[in-house]
PDB file of N, CA and C in Angstrom:
ATOM      1  N   UNK A 216       1.275   3.878  13.930  1.00 52.00           N
ATOM      2  CA  UNK A 216       2.276   3.613  12.935  1.00 52.00           C
ATOM      3  C   UNK A 216       3.341   2.688  13.506  1.00 52.00           C
ATOM      4  N   UNK A 217       3.667   1.707  12.744  1.00 65.00           N
ATOM      5  CA  UNK A 217       4.721   0.793  13.145  1.00 65.00           C
ATOM      6  C   UNK A 217       6.007   1.188  12.426  1.00 65.00           C
ATOM      7  N   UNK A 218       7.041   1.391  13.206  1.00 70.00           N
ATOM      8  CA  UNK A 218       8.329   1.725  12.618  1.00 70.00           C
ATOM      9  C   UNK A 218       9.328   0.646  13.003  1.00 70.00           C
ATOM     10  N   UNK A 219      10.125   0.309  12.066  1.00 85.00           N
ATOM     11  CA  UNK A 219      11.140  -0.690  12.349  1.00 85.00           C
ATOM     12  C   UNK A 219      12.326  -0.019  13.037  1.00 85.00           C
ATOM     13  N   UNK A 220      13.166  -0.820  13.600  1.00 84.00           N
ATOM     14  CA  UNK A 220      14.352  -0.309  14.286  1.00 84.00           C
ATOM     15  C   UNK A 220      15.250   0.421  13.297  1.00 84.00           C
ATOM     16  N   UNK A 221      15.324  -0.087  12.080  1.00 81.00           N
ATOM     17  CA  UNK A 221      16.157   0.551  11.058  1.00 81.00           C
ATOM     18  C   UNK A 221      15.659   1.960  10.741  1.00 81.00           C
ATOM     19  N   UNK A 222      14.348   2.131  10.648  1.00 78.00           N
ATOM     20  CA  UNK A 222      13.793   3.447  10.364  1.00 78.00           C
ATOM     21  C   UNK A 222      14.046   4.413  11.514  1.00 78.00           C
ATOM     22  N   UNK A 223      13.919   3.926  12.747  1.00 84.00           N
ATOM     23  CA  UNK A 223      14.146   4.778  13.911  1.00 84.00           C
ATOM     24  C   UNK A 223      15.608   5.202  13.984  1.00 84.00           C
ATOM     25  N   UNK A 224      16.517   4.250  13.756  1.00 85.00           N
ATOM     26  CA  UNK A 224      17.947   4.575  13.785  1.00 85.00           C
ATOM     27  C   UNK A 224      18.282   5.554  12.669  1.00 85.00           C
ATOM     28  N   UNK A 225      17.712   5.349  11.492  1.00 78.00           N
ATOM     29  CA  UNK A 225      17.944   6.249  10.366  1.00 78.00           C
ATOM     30  C   UNK A 225      17.474   7.662  10.699  1.00 78.00           C
ATOM     31  N   UNK A 226      16.304   7.789  11.288  1.00 79.00           N
ATOM     32  CA  UNK A 226      15.783   9.105  11.650  1.00 79.00           C
ATOM     33  C   UNK A 226      16.653   9.768  12.708  1.00 79.00           C
ATOM     34  N   UNK A 227      17.127   8.987  13.679  1.00 86.00           N
ATOM     35  CA  UNK A 227      17.993   9.549  14.720  1.00 86.00           C
ATOM     36  C   UNK A 227      19.334  10.008  14.156  1.00 86.00           C
ATOM     37  N   UNK A 228      19.898   9.238  13.250  1.00 85.00           N
ATOM     38  CA  UNK A 228      21.179   9.615  12.646  1.00 85.00           C
ATOM     39  C   UNK A 228      21.027  10.891  11.829  1.00 85.00           C
ATOM     40  N   UNK A 229      19.986  10.971  11.040  1.00 79.00           N
ATOM     41  CA  UNK A 229      19.767  12.160  10.223  1.00 79.00           C
ATOM     42  C   UNK A 229      19.527  13.381  11.104  1.00 79.00           C
ATOM     43  N   UNK A 230      18.735  13.221  12.138  1.00 81.00           N
ATOM     44  CA  UNK A 230      18.484  14.332  13.055  1.00 81.00           C
ATOM     45  C   UNK A 230      19.762  14.748  13.773  1.00 81.00           C
ATOM     46  N   UNK A 231      20.559  13.782  14.199  1.00 86.00           N
ATOM     47  CA  UNK A 231      21.820  14.091  14.870  1.00 86.00           C
ATOM     48  C   UNK A 231      22.789  14.836  13.978  1.00 86.00           C
ATOM     49  N   UNK A 232      22.912  14.381  12.733  1.00 83.00           N
ATOM     50  CA  UNK A 232      23.804  15.054  11.787  1.00 83.00           C
ATOM     51  C   UNK A 232      23.325  16.472  11.517  1.00 83.00           C
ATOM     52  N   UNK A 233      22.028  16.636  11.372  1.00 77.00           N
ATOM     53  CA  UNK A 233      21.470  17.961  11.126  1.00 77.00           C
ATOM     54  C   UNK A 233      21.732  18.883  12.311  1.00 77.00           C
ATOM     55  N   UNK A 234      21.503  18.390  13.521  1.00 83.00           N
ATOM     56  CA  UNK A 234      21.767  19.210  14.709  1.00 83.00           C
ATOM     57  C   UNK A 234      23.245  19.553  14.835  1.00 83.00           C
ATOM     58  N   UNK A 235      24.112  18.584  14.602  1.00 86.00           N
ATOM     59  CA  UNK A 235      25.552  18.834  14.705  1.00 86.00           C
ATOM     60  C   UNK A 235      26.002  19.876  13.681  1.00 86.00           C
ATOM     61  N   UNK A 236      25.510  19.759  12.455  1.00 80.00           N
ATOM     62  CA  UNK A 236      25.871  20.736  11.426  1.00 80.00           C
ATOM     63  C   UNK A 236      25.352  22.124  11.789  1.00 80.00           C
ATOM     64  N   UNK A 237      24.140  22.184  12.303  1.00 76.00           N
ATOM     65  CA  UNK A 237      23.576  23.471  12.715  1.00 76.00           C
ATOM     66  C   UNK A 237      24.377  24.108  13.836  1.00 76.00           C
ATOM     67  N   UNK A 238      24.747  23.315  14.847  1.00 83.00           N
ATOM     68  CA  UNK A 238      25.553  23.853  15.947  1.00 83.00           C
ATOM     69  C   UNK A 238      26.933  24.289  15.459  1.00 83.00           C
ATOM     70  N   UNK A 239      27.523  23.510  14.564  1.00 83.00           N
ATOM     71  CA  UNK A 239      28.851  23.866  14.046  1.00 83.00           C
ATOM     72  C   UNK A 239      28.797  25.173  13.265  1.00 83.00           C
ATOM     73  N   UNK A 240      27.814  25.309  12.414  1.00 76.00           N
ATOM     74  CA  UNK A 240      27.699  26.528  11.607  1.00 76.00           C
ATOM     75  C   UNK A 240      27.439  27.734  12.496  1.00 76.00           C
ATOM     76  N   UNK A 241      26.545  27.593  13.449  1.00 76.00           N
ATOM     77  CA  UNK A 241      26.231  28.696  14.356  1.00 76.00           C
ATOM     78  C   UNK A 241      27.430  29.003  15.258  1.00 76.00           C
ATOM     79  N   UNK A 242      28.132  27.979  15.716  1.00 80.00           N
ATOM     80  CA  UNK A 242      29.318  28.183  16.554  1.00 80.00           C
ATOM     81  C   UNK A 242      30.405  28.951  15.832  1.00 80.00           C
ATOM     82  N   UNK A 243      30.625  28.637  14.574  1.00 78.00           N
ATOM     83  CA  UNK A 243      31.633  29.346  13.780  1.00 78.00           C
ATOM     84  C   UNK A 243      31.278  30.820  13.676  1.00 78.00           C
ATOM     85  N   UNK A 244      30.013  31.123  13.405  1.00 73.00           N
ATOM     86  CA  UNK A 244      29.636  32.524  13.257  1.00 73.00           C
ATOM     87  C   UNK A 244      29.752  33.277  14.579  1.00 73.00           C
ATOM     88  N   UNK A 245      29.450  32.643  15.717  1.00 77.00           N
ATOM     89  CA  UNK A 245      29.576  33.323  17.008  1.00 77.00           C
ATOM     90  C   UNK A 245      31.046  33.472  17.434  1.00 77.00           C
ATOM     91  N   UNK A 246      31.905  32.531  17.056  1.00 79.00           N
ATOM     92  CA  UNK A 246      33.329  32.666  17.376  1.00 79.00           C
ATOM     93  C   UNK A 246      33.991  33.780  16.569  1.00 79.00           C
ATOM     94  N   UNK A 247      33.497  34.040  15.383  1.00 76.00           N
ATOM     95  CA  UNK A 247      34.059  35.090  14.539  1.00 76.00           C
ATOM     96  C   UNK A 247      33.427  36.454  14.808  1.00 76.00           C
ATOM     97  N   UNK A 248      32.529  36.534  15.765  1.00 73.00           N
ATOM     98  CA  UNK A 248      31.779  37.757  16.027  1.00 73.00           C
ATOM     99  C   UNK A 248      32.703  38.941  16.334  1.00 73.00           C
ATOM    100  N   UNK A 249      33.751  38.729  17.122  1.00 77.00           N
ATOM    101  CA  UNK A 249      34.649  39.820  17.515  1.00 77.00           C
ATOM    102  C   UNK A 249      35.633  40.197  16.419  1.00 77.00           C
ATOM    103  N   UNK A 250      35.893  39.323  15.482  1.00 81.00           N
ATOM    104  CA  UNK A 250      36.931  39.565  14.480  1.00 81.00           C
ATOM    105  C   UNK A 250      36.404  40.205  13.197  1.00 81.00           C
ATOM    106  N   UNK A 251      35.112  40.210  12.979  1.00 79.00           N
ATOM    107  CA  UNK A 251      34.557  40.693  11.714  1.00 79.00           C
ATOM    108  C   UNK A 251      33.873  42.038  11.887  1.00 79.00           C
ATOM    109  N   UNK A 252      33.757  42.745  10.758  1.00 83.00           N
ATOM    110  CA  UNK A 252      33.028  44.019  10.780  1.00 83.00           C
ATOM    111  C   UNK A 252      31.533  43.748  10.769  1.00 83.00           C
ATOM    112  N   UNK A 253      30.762  44.800  10.873  1.00 81.00           N
ATOM    113  CA  UNK A 253      29.307  44.673  10.930  1.00 81.00           C
ATOM    114  C   UNK A 253      28.749  44.075   9.637  1.00 81.00           C
ATOM    115  N   UNK A 254      29.237  44.553   8.512  1.00 87.00           N
ATOM    116  CA  UNK A 254      28.757  44.036   7.226  1.00 87.00           C
ATOM    117  C   UNK A 254      29.180  42.577   7.014  1.00 87.00           C
ATOM    118  N   UNK A 255      30.379  42.239   7.424  1.00 83.00           N
ATOM    119  CA  UNK A 255      30.830  40.862   7.298  1.00 83.00           C
ATOM    120  C   UNK A 255      30.004  39.936   8.188  1.00 83.00           C
ATOM    121  N   UNK A 256      29.646  40.412   9.358  1.00 79.00           N
ATOM    122  CA  UNK A 256      28.799  39.609  10.246  1.00 79.00           C
ATOM    123  C   UNK A 256      27.408  39.400   9.643  1.00 79.00           C
ATOM    124  N   UNK A 257      26.876  40.428   8.996  1.00 84.00           N
ATOM    125  CA  UNK A 257      25.563  40.296   8.353  1.00 84.00           C
ATOM    126  C   UNK A 257      25.624  39.253   7.235  1.00 84.00           C
ATOM    127  N   UNK A 258      26.683  39.286   6.459  1.00 85.00           N
ATOM    128  CA  UNK A 258      26.849  38.310   5.383  1.00 85.00           C
ATOM    129  C   UNK A 258      27.009  36.905   5.968  1.00 85.00           C
ATOM    130  N   UNK A 259      27.827  36.776   6.998  1.00 79.00           N
ATOM    131  CA  UNK A 259      28.029  35.478   7.636  1.00 79.00           C
ATOM    132  C   UNK A 259      26.737  34.952   8.244  1.00 79.00           C
ATOM    133  N   UNK A 260      25.963  35.857   8.851  1.00 80.00           N
ATOM    134  CA  UNK A 260      24.677  35.459   9.430  1.00 80.00           C
ATOM    135  C   UNK A 260      23.719  34.991   8.331  1.00 80.00           C
ATOM    136  N   UNK A 261      23.711  35.692   7.195  1.00 86.00           N
ATOM    137  CA  UNK A 261      22.851  35.285   6.077  1.00 86.00           C
ATOM    138  C   UNK A 261      23.277  33.909   5.552  1.00 86.00           C
ATOM    139  N   UNK A 262      24.582  33.684   5.444  1.00 83.00           N
ATOM    140  CA  UNK A 262      25.068  32.377   4.996  1.00 83.00           C
ATOM    141  C   UNK A 262      24.701  31.302   6.004  1.00 83.00           C
ATOM    142  N   UNK A 263      24.787  31.641   7.293  1.00 78.00           N
ATOM    143  CA  UNK A 263      24.409  30.715   8.362  1.00 78.00           C
ATOM    144  C   UNK A 263      22.944  30.311   8.228  1.00 78.00           C
ATOM    145  N   UNK A 264      22.081  31.254   8.078  1.00 82.00           N
ATOM    146  CA  UNK A 264      20.639  30.979   7.948  1.00 82.00           C
ATOM    147  C   UNK A 264      20.352  30.183   6.681  1.00 82.00           C
ATOM    148  N   UNK A 265      20.983  30.551   5.580  1.00 87.00           N
ATOM    149  CA  UNK A 265      20.766  29.828   4.321  1.00 87.00           C
ATOM    150  C   UNK A 265      21.256  28.382   4.412  1.00 87.00           C
ATOM    151  N   UNK A 266      22.399  28.168   5.039  1.00 81.00           N
ATOM    152  CA  UNK A 266      22.908  26.796   5.144  1.00 81.00           C
ATOM    153  C   UNK A 266      22.010  25.955   6.044  1.00 81.00           C
ATOM    154  N   UNK A 267      21.509  26.536   7.141  1.00 78.00           N
ATOM    155  CA  UNK A 267      20.580  25.799   7.996  1.00 78.00           C
ATOM    156  C   UNK A 267      19.278  25.493   7.253  1.00 78.00           C
ATOM    157  N   UNK A 268      18.816  26.445   6.445  1.00 84.00           N
ATOM    158  CA  UNK A 268      17.600  26.212   5.667  1.00 84.00           C
ATOM    159  C   UNK A 268      17.803  25.109   4.635  1.00 84.00           C
ATOM    160  N   UNK A 269      18.974  25.076   4.013  1.00 87.00           N
ATOM    161  CA  UNK A 269      19.276  24.030   3.025  1.00 87.00           C
ATOM    162  C   UNK A 269      19.325  22.661   3.698  1.00 87.00           C
ATOM    163  N   UNK A 270      19.946  22.587   4.855  1.00 79.00           N
ATOM    164  CA  UNK A 270      20.021  21.317   5.567  1.00 79.00           C
ATOM    165  C   UNK A 270      18.626  20.845   5.969  1.00 79.00           C
ATOM    166  N   UNK A 271      17.827  21.751   6.529  1.00 78.00           N
ATOM    167  CA  UNK A 271      16.472  21.389   6.951  1.00 78.00           C
ATOM    168  C   UNK A 271      15.624  20.963   5.761  1.00 78.00           C
ATOM    169  N   UNK A 272      15.755  21.667   4.652  1.00 87.00           N
ATOM    170  CA  UNK A 272      14.987  21.328   3.457  1.00 87.00           C
ATOM    171  C   UNK A 272      15.407  19.967   2.906  1.00 87.00           C
ATOM    172  N   UNK A 273      16.692  19.676   2.924  1.00 85.00           N
ATOM    173  CA  UNK A 273      17.142  18.385   2.402  1.00 85.00           C
ATOM    174  C   UNK A 273      16.664  17.232   3.285  1.00 85.00           C
ATOM    175  N   UNK A 274      16.659  17.425   4.594  1.00 78.00           N
ATOM    176  CA  UNK A 274      16.148  16.376   5.486  1.00 78.00           C
ATOM    177  C   UNK A 274      14.659  16.185   5.261  1.00 78.00           C
ATOM    178  N   UNK A 275      13.918  17.292   5.157  1.00 83.00           N
ATOM    179  CA  UNK A 275      12.477  17.202   4.898  1.00 83.00           C
ATOM    180  C   UNK A 275      12.229  16.494   3.565  1.00 83.00           C
ATOM    181  N   UNK A 276      13.011  16.838   2.538  1.00 88.00           N
ATOM    182  CA  UNK A 276      12.863  16.224   1.222  1.00 88.00           C
ATOM    183  C   UNK A 276      13.131  14.722   1.289  1.00 88.00           C
ATOM    184  N   UNK A 277      14.140  14.313   2.054  1.00 83.00           N
ATOM    185  CA  UNK A 277      14.476  12.902   2.204  1.00 83.00           C
ATOM    186  C   UNK A 277      13.296  12.132   2.784  1.00 83.00           C
ATOM    187  N   UNK A 278      12.731  12.632   3.878  1.00 80.00           N
ATOM    188  CA  UNK A 278      11.609  11.938   4.511  1.00 80.00           C
ATOM    189  C   UNK A 278      10.359  11.995   3.635  1.00 80.00           C
ATOM    190  N   UNK A 279      10.149  13.093   2.962  1.00 87.00           N
ATOM    191  CA  UNK A 279       8.974  13.240   2.104  1.00 87.00           C
ATOM    192  C   UNK A 279       9.062  12.283   0.914  1.00 87.00           C
ATOM    193  N   UNK A 280      10.241  12.117   0.346  1.00 89.00           N
ATOM    194  CA  UNK A 280      10.394  11.202  -0.788  1.00 89.00           C
ATOM    195  C   UNK A 280      10.156   9.759  -0.364  1.00 89.00           C
ATOM    196  N   UNK A 281      10.562   9.405   0.847  1.00 85.00           N
ATOM    197  CA  UNK A 281      10.287   8.053   1.331  1.00 85.00           C
ATOM    198  C   UNK A 281       8.778   7.836   1.442  1.00 85.00           C
ATOM    199  N   UNK A 282       8.074   8.837   1.950  1.00 86.00           N
ATOM    200  CA  UNK A 282       6.624   8.730   2.110  1.00 86.00           C
ATOM    201  C   UNK A 282       5.937   8.647   0.747  1.00 86.00           C
ATOM    202  N   UNK A 283       6.391   9.449  -0.191  1.00 91.00           N
ATOM    203  CA  UNK A 283       5.798   9.442  -1.535  1.00 91.00           C
ATOM    204  C   UNK A 283       6.061   8.113  -2.230  1.00 91.00           C
ATOM    205  N   UNK A 284       7.266   7.557  -2.090  1.00 92.00           N
ATOM    206  CA  UNK A 284       7.573   6.264  -2.711  1.00 92.00           C
ATOM    207  C   UNK A 284       6.718   5.153  -2.121  1.00 92.00           C
ATOM    208  N   UNK A 285       6.499   5.196  -0.812  1.00 90.00           N
ATOM    209  CA  UNK A 285       5.663   4.174  -0.180  1.00 90.00           C
ATOM    210  C   UNK A 285       4.221   4.293  -0.671  1.00 90.00           C
ATOM    211  N   UNK A 286       3.736   5.510  -0.790  1.00 93.00           N
ATOM    212  CA  UNK A 286       2.371   5.721  -1.282  1.00 93.00           C
ATOM    213  C   UNK A 286       2.238   5.255  -2.732  1.00 93.00           C
ATOM    214  N   UNK A 287       3.232   5.581  -3.556  1.00 94.00           N
ATOM    215  CA  UNK A 287       3.227   5.166  -4.955  1.00 94.00           C
ATOM    216  C   UNK A 287       3.233   3.645  -5.072  1.00 94.00           C
ATOM    217  N   UNK A 288       3.999   2.988  -4.212  1.00 95.00           N
ATOM    218  CA  UNK A 288       4.068   1.528  -4.233  1.00 95.00           C
ATOM    219  C   UNK A 288       2.720   0.923  -3.844  1.00 95.00           C
ATOM    220  N   UNK A 289       2.056   1.496  -2.822  1.00 95.00           N
ATOM    221  CA  UNK A 289       0.738   0.996  -2.422  1.00 95.00           C
ATOM    222  C   UNK A 289      -0.278   1.162  -3.550  1.00 95.00           C
ATOM    223  N   UNK A 290      -0.253   2.300  -4.229  1.00 95.00           N
ATOM    224  CA  UNK A 290      -1.181   2.517  -5.336  1.00 95.00           C
ATOM    225  C   UNK A 290      -0.902   1.555  -6.486  1.00 95.00           C
ATOM    226  N   UNK A 291       0.366   1.305  -6.764  1.00 95.00           N
ATOM    227  CA  UNK A 291       0.730   0.366  -7.827  1.00 95.00           C
ATOM    228  C   UNK A 291       0.234  -1.032  -7.498  1.00 95.00           C
ATOM    229  N   UNK A 292       0.418  -1.460  -6.251  1.00 96.00           N
ATOM    230  CA  UNK A 292      -0.058  -2.786  -5.846  1.00 96.00           C
ATOM    231  C   UNK A 292      -1.584  -2.863  -5.916  1.00 96.00           C
ATOM    232  N   UNK A 293      -2.246  -1.799  -5.550  1.00 96.00           N
ATOM    233  CA  UNK A 293      -3.709  -1.769  -5.603  1.00 96.00           C
ATOM    234  C   UNK A 293      -4.200  -1.903  -7.044  1.00 96.00           C
ATOM    235  N   UNK A 294      -3.573  -1.148  -7.965  1.00 96.00           N
ATOM    236  CA  UNK A 294      -3.954  -1.254  -9.379  1.00 96.00           C
ATOM    237  C   UNK A 294      -3.655  -2.644  -9.921  1.00 96.00           C
ATOM    238  N   UNK A 295      -2.532  -3.215  -9.507  1.00 96.00           N
ATOM    239  CA  UNK A 295      -2.156  -4.552  -9.968  1.00 96.00           C
ATOM    240  C   UNK A 295      -3.182  -5.586  -9.507  1.00 96.00           C
ATOM    241  N   UNK A 296      -3.576  -5.515  -8.242  1.00 96.00           N
ATOM    242  CA  UNK A 296      -4.578  -6.449  -7.727  1.00 96.00           C
ATOM    243  C   UNK A 296      -5.909  -6.270  -8.458  1.00 96.00           C
ATOM    244  N   UNK A 297      -6.252  -5.036  -8.762  1.00 96.00           N
ATOM    245  CA  UNK A 297      -7.502  -4.770  -9.477  1.00 96.00           C
ATOM    246  C   UNK A 297      -7.456  -5.377 -10.881  1.00 96.00           C
ATOM    247  N   UNK A 298      -6.310  -5.240 -11.563  1.00 95.00           N
ATOM    248  CA  UNK A 298      -6.168  -5.828 -12.903  1.00 95.00           C
ATOM    249  C   UNK A 298      -6.227  -7.347 -12.845  1.00 95.00           C
ATOM    250  N   UNK A 299      -5.616  -7.939 -11.834  1.00 96.00           N
ATOM    251  CA  UNK A 299      -5.656  -9.403 -11.698  1.00 96.00           C
ATOM    252  C   UNK A 299      -7.086  -9.870 -11.459  1.00 96.00           C
ATOM    253  N   UNK A 300      -7.805  -9.182 -10.582  1.00 96.00           N
ATOM    254  CA  UNK A 300      -9.206  -9.546 -10.318  1.00 96.00           C
ATOM    255  C   UNK A 300     -10.050  -9.411 -11.587  1.00 96.00           C
ATOM    256  N   UNK A 301      -9.823  -8.345 -12.352  1.00 95.00           N
ATOM    257  CA  UNK A 301     -10.566  -8.148 -13.597  1.00 95.00           C
ATOM    258  C   UNK A 301     -10.248  -9.263 -14.587  1.00 95.00           C
ATOM    259  N   UNK A 302      -8.973  -9.623 -14.683  1.00 95.00           N
ATOM    260  CA  UNK A 302      -8.584 -10.701 -15.573  1.00 95.00           C
ATOM    261  C   UNK A 302      -9.239 -12.011 -15.156  1.00 95.00           C
ATOM    262  N   UNK A 303      -9.236 -12.307 -13.864  1.00 94.00           N
ATOM    263  CA  UNK A 303      -9.855 -13.544 -13.374  1.00 94.00           C
ATOM    264  C   UNK A 303     -11.365 -13.542 -13.631  1.00 94.00           C
ATOM    265  N   UNK A 304     -12.017 -12.408 -13.429  1.00 94.00           N
ATOM    266  CA  UNK A 304     -13.456 -12.326 -13.715  1.00 94.00           C
ATOM    267  C   UNK A 304     -13.744 -12.538 -15.198  1.00 94.00           C
ATOM    268  N   UNK A 305     -12.916 -11.925 -16.038  1.00 92.00           N
ATOM    269  CA  UNK A 305     -13.091 -12.118 -17.482  1.00 92.00           C
ATOM    270  C   UNK A 305     -12.881 -13.581 -17.866  1.00 92.00           C
ATOM    271  N   UNK A 306     -11.891 -14.204 -17.268  1.00 93.00           N
ATOM    272  CA  UNK A 306     -11.613 -15.611 -17.558  1.00 93.00           C
ATOM    273  C   UNK A 306     -12.769 -16.503 -17.101  1.00 93.00           C
ATOM    274  N   UNK A 307     -13.341 -16.198 -15.955  1.00 92.00           N
ATOM    275  CA  UNK A 307     -14.498 -16.963 -15.472  1.00 92.00           C
ATOM    276  C   UNK A 307     -15.683 -16.814 -16.419  1.00 92.00           C
ATOM    277  N   UNK A 308     -15.893 -15.593 -16.904  1.00 90.00           N
ATOM    278  CA  UNK A 308     -16.995 -15.358 -17.845  1.00 90.00           C
ATOM    279  C   UNK A 308     -16.776 -16.134 -19.146  1.00 90.00           C
ATOM    280  N   UNK A 309     -15.540 -16.133 -19.621  1.00 88.00           N
ATOM    281  CA  UNK A 309     -15.224 -16.863 -20.850  1.00 88.00           C
ATOM    282  C   UNK A 309     -15.428 -18.358 -20.632  1.00 88.00           C
ATOM    283  N   UNK A 310     -14.951 -18.875 -19.505  1.00 87.00           N
ATOM    284  CA  UNK A 310     -15.133 -20.302 -19.210  1.00 87.00           C
ATOM    285  C   UNK A 310     -16.605 -20.657 -19.052  1.00 87.00           C
ATOM    286  N   UNK A 311     -17.383 -19.788 -18.445  1.00 87.00           N
ATOM    287  CA  UNK A 311     -18.818 -20.027 -18.287  1.00 87.00           C
ATOM    288  C   UNK A 311     -19.502 -20.042 -19.650  1.00 87.00           C
ATOM    289  N   UNK A 312     -19.096 -19.136 -20.516  1.00 84.00           N
ATOM    290  CA  UNK A 312     -19.664 -19.075 -21.866  1.00 84.00           C
ATOM    291  C   UNK A 312     -19.316 -20.342 -22.645  1.00 84.00           C
ATOM    292  N   UNK A 313     -18.076 -20.807 -22.504  1.00 82.00           N
ATOM    293  CA  UNK A 313     -17.649 -22.014 -23.202  1.00 82.00           C
ATOM    294  C   UNK A 313     -18.390 -23.238 -22.666  1.00 82.00           C
ATOM    295  N   UNK A 314     -18.575 -23.310 -21.364  1.00 81.00           N
ATOM    296  CA  UNK A 314     -19.255 -24.458 -20.754  1.00 81.00           C
ATOM    297  C   UNK A 314     -20.712 -24.564 -21.186  1.00 81.00           C
ATOM    298  N   UNK A 315     -21.385 -23.437 -21.349  1.00 80.00           N
ATOM    299  CA  UNK A 315     -22.801 -23.472 -21.692  1.00 80.00           C
ATOM    300  C   UNK A 315     -23.060 -23.431 -23.196  1.00 80.00           C
ATOM    301  N   UNK A 316     -22.030 -23.388 -23.963  1.00 76.00           N
ATOM    302  CA  UNK A 316     -22.200 -23.377 -25.423  1.00 76.00           C
ATOM    303  C   UNK A 316     -22.167 -24.809 -25.924  1.00 76.00           C
ATOM    304  N   UNK A 317     -22.904 -25.044 -26.982  1.00 69.00           N
ATOM    305  CA  UNK A 317     -22.943 -26.378 -27.575  1.00 69.00           C
ATOM    306  C   UNK A 317     -22.220 -26.354 -28.930  1.00 69.00           C
ATOM    307  N   UNK A 318     -20.995 -25.904 -28.905  1.00 66.00           N
ATOM    308  CA  UNK A 318     -20.215 -25.862 -30.139  1.00 66.00           C
ATOM    309  C   UNK A 318     -19.537 -27.202 -30.326  1.00 66.00           C
ATOM    310  N   UNK A 319     -19.590 -27.676 -31.540  1.00 58.00           N
ATOM    311  CA  UNK A 319     -18.890 -28.922 -31.877  1.00 58.00           C
ATOM    312  C   UNK A 319     -17.551 -28.517 -32.467  1.00 58.00           C
ATOM    313  N   UNK A 320     -16.522 -29.037 -31.878  1.00 55.00           N
ATOM    314  CA  UNK A 320     -15.184 -28.662 -32.366  1.00 55.00           C
ATOM    315  C   UNK A 320     -14.736 -29.625 -33.424  1.00 55.00           C
TER     316      UNK A 320
END
């Protein structure tokens, strides 16, 4: 696979932001560990896990949508080329029919 510099930088930035957000969220919950009750810690831990899952899902969705758009574009170009070839073949057949016909105009 060939990746451009822009794609590599984009992937690194997204990964960096995701890691930073994950560390920040986890750091906040560990810093509050001594100040909260057991039930509050459970709720905070659940929010921590859910926020990390949302971030991971959004990054996965971003990359997946890029892949799907590229695939859709390739299929569209393939269908377009097929239609052009069909049109050219039909035109050749029509021209061949006209050339071999003895119609007086």
